[in-house]
mmCIF file of C-alpha atoms in Angstrom:
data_model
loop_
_atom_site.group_PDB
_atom_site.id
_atom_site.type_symbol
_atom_site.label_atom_id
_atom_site.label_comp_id
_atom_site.label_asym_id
_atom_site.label_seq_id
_atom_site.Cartn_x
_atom_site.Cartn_y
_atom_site.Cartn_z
ATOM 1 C CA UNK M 268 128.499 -98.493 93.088
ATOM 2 C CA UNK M 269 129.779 -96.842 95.922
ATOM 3 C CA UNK M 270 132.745 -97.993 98.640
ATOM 4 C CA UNK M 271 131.971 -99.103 101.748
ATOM 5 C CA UNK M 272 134.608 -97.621 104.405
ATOM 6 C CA UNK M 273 133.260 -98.972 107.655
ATOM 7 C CA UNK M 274 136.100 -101.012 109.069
ATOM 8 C CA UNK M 275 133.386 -103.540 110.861
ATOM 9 C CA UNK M 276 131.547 -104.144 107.951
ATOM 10 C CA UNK M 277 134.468 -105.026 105.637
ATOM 11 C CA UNK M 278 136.514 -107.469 107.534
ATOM 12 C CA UNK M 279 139.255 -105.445 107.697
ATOM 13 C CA UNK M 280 140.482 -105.683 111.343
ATOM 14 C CA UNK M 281 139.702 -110.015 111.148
ATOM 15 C CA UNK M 282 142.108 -109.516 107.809
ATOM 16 C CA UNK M 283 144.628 -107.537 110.163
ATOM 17 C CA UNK M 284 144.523 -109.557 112.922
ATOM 18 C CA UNK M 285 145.000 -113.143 110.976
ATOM 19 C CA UNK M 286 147.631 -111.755 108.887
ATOM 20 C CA UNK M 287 149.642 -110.908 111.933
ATOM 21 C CA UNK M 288 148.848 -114.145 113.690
ATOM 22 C CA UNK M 289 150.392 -115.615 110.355
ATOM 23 C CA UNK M 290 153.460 -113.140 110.494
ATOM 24 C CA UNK M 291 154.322 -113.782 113.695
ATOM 25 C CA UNK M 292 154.049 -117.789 113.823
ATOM 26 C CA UNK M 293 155.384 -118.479 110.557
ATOM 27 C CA UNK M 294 158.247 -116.326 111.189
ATOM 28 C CA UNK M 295 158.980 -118.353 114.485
ATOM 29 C CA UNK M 296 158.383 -121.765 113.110
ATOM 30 C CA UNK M 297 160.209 -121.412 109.703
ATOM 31 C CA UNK M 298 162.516 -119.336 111.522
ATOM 32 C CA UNK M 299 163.547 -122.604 114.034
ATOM 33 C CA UNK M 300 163.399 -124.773 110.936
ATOM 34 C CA UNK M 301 165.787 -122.530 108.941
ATOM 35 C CA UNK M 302 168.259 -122.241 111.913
ATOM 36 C CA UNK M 303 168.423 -126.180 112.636
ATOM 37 C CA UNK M 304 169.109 -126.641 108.104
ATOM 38 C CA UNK M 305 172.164 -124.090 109.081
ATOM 39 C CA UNK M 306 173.292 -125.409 111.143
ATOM 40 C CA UNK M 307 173.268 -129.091 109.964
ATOM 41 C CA UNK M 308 174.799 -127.414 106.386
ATOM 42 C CA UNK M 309 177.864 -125.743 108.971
ATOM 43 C CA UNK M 310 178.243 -129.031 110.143
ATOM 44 C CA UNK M 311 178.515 -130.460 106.868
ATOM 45 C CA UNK M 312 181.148 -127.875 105.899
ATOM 46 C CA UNK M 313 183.012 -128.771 109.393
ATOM 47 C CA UNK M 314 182.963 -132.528 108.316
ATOM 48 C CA UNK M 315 183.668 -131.887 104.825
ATOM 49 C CA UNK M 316 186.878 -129.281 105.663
ATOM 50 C CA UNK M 317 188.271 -132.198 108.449
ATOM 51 C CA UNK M 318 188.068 -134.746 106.049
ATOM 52 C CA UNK M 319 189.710 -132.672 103.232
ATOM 53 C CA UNK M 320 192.955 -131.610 105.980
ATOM 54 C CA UNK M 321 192.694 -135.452 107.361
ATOM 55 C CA UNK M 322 193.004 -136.398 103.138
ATOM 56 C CA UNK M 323 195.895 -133.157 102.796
ATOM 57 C CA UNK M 324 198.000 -134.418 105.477
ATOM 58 C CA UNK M 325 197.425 -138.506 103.854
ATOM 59 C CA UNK M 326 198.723 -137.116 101.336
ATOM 60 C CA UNK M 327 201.924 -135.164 102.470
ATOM 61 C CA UNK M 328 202.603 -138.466 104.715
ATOM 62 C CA UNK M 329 202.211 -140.519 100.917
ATOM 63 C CA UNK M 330 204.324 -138.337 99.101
ATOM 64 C CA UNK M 331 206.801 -138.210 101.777
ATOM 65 C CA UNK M 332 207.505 -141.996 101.668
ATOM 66 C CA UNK M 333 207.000 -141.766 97.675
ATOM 67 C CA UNK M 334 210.166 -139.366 97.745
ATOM 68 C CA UNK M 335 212.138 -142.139 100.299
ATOM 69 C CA UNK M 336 211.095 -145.111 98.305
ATOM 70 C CA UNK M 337 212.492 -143.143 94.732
ATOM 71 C CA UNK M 338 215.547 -142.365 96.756
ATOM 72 C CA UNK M 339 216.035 -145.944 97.919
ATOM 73 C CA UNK M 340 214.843 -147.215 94.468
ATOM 74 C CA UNK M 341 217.463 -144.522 92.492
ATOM 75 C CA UNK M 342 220.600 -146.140 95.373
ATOM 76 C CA UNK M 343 219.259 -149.494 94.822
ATOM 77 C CA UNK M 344 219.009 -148.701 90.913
ATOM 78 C CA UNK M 345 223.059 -147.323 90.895
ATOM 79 C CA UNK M 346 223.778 -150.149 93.324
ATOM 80 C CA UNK M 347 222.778 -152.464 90.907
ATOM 81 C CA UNK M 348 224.555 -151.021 88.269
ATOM 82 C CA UNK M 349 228.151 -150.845 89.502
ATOM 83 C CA UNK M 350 227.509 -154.656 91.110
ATOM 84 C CA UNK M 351 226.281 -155.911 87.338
ATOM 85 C CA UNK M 352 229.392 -153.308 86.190
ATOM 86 C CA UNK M 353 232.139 -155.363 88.714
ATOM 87 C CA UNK M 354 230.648 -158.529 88.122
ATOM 88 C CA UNK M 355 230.889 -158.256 84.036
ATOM 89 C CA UNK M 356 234.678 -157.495 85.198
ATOM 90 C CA UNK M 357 235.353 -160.252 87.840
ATOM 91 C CA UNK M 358 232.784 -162.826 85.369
ATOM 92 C CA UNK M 359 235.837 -164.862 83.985
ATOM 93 C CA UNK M 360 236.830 -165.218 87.357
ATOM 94 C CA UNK M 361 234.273 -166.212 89.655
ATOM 95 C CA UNK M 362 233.852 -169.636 89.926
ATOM 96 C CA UNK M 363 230.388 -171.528 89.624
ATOM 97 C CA UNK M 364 230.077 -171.084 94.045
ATOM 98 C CA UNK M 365 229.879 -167.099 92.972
ATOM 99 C CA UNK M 366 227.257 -167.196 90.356
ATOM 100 C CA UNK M 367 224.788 -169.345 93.052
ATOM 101 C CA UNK M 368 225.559 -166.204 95.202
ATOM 102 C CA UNK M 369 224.580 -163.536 92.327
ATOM 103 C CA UNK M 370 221.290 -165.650 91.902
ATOM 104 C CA UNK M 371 220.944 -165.453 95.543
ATOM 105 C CA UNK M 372 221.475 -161.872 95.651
ATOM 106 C CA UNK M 373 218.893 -161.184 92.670
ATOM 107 C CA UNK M 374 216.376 -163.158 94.543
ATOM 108 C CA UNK M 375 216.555 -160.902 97.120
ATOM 109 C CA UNK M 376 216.464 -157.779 95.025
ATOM 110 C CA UNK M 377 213.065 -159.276 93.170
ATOM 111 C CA UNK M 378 211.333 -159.672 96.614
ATOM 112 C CA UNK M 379 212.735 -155.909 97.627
ATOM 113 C CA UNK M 380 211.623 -154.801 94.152
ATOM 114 C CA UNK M 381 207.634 -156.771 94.600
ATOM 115 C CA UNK M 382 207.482 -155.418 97.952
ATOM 116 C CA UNK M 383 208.571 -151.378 96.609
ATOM 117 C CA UNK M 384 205.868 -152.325 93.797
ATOM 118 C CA UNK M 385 202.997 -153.281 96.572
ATOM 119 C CA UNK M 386 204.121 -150.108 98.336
ATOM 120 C CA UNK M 387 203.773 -148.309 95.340
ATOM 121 C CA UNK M 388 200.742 -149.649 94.767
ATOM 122 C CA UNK M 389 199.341 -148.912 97.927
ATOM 123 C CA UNK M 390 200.555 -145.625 97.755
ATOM 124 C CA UNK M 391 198.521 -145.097 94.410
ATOM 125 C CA UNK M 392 195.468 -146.489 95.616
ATOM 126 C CA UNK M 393 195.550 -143.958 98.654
ATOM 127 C CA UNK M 394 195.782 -140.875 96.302
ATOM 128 C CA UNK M 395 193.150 -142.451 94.035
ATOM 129 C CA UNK M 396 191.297 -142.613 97.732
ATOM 130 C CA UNK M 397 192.346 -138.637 98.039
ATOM 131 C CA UNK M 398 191.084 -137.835 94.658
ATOM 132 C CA UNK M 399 188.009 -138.671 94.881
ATOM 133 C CA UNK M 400 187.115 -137.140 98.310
ATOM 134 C CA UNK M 401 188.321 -134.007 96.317
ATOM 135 C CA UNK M 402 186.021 -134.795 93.733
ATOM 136 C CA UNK M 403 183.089 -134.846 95.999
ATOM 137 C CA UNK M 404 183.988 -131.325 97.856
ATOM 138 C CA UNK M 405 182.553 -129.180 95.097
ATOM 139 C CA UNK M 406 179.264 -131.448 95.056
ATOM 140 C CA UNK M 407 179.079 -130.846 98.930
ATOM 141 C CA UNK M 408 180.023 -126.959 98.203
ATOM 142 C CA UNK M 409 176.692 -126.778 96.702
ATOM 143 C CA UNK M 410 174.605 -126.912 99.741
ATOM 144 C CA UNK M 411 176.846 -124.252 100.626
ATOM 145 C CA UNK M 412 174.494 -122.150 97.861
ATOM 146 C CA UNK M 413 171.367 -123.480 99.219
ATOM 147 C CA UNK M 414 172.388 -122.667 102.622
ATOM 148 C CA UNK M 415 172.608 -118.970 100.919
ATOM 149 C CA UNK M 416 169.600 -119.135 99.368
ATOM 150 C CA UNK M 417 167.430 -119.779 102.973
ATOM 151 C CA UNK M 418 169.486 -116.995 104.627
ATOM 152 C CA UNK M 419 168.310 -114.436 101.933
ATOM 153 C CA UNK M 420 164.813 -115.648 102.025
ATOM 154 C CA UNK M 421 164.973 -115.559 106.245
ATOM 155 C CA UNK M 422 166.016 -112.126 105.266
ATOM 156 C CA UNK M 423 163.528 -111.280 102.677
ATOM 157 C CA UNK M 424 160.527 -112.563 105.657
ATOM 158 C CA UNK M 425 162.121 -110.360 108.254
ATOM 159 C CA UNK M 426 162.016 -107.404 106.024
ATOM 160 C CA UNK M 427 158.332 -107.818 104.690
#
């Protein structure tokens, strides 16, 4: 058996010449292909970090008014105590015209208390809201890997 070194008669230029062909256009199509994935994942990651200050700063503006509302609960709380604290003093002297005025005036803190609550509630629901669009981030932060992954490989064709 001996080896045959003629270039014509082995195919070697054809092999030469296709296997560039194949360099250069696969390196230009996957190439574009590669680029447009990176940049859709960097828009992702722009979306995703607007959405997470847009959620921060819902939830600085929510736990702003939760500190007012405890404030005005904690006065309304110590307001109600030294008004049930004067009226256990002054009870044996009011007359029947004052206690339809007390009932009046604990209507009014029930509706002030079942609209705090609804706030409160609302409140609550919005950092439920917050929590789970932190909850998604790191399942979003994965394409961030991927998007990794294709830039090493870009790399790895580039280098071969």
């Amino acid at each position: 058996m001996t080896l045959n070194f003629n270039p014509l008669e082995t195919n070697l230029v054809n092999l030469a010449i296709v296997i560039g062909v194949l360099i250069w256009f696969l390196r230009g199509f996957l190439g574009g292909i590669l680029e447009r994935r990176r940049a859709a994942i960097l828009q992702d990651l722009k979306d995703a970090e607007s959405r997470l200050k847009t959620a921060t700063e819902e939830l600085t503006k929510a736990q702003a008014e939760l500190a007012a509302a405890e404030q005005k609960a904690d006065k309304i709380r110590l307001d109600g105590q030294s008004r049930a604290a004067s009226i256990r003093a002054e009870g044996e002297q009011r007359t029947i015209s004052v206690m339809a005025a007390i009932k009046a005036g604990a209507d009014a803190d029930a509706d002030a208390e079942a609209a705090r609550i609804k706030d409160t509630l609302r409140r609550e629901a919005a950092l439920a809201a917050i929590d789970k669009v932190l909850s998604d981030l790191p399942s979003r932060l994965d394409d961030q890997a991927q998007a990794r992954l294709i830039d090493s490989t870009i790399t790895n064709l580039e280098n071969a």
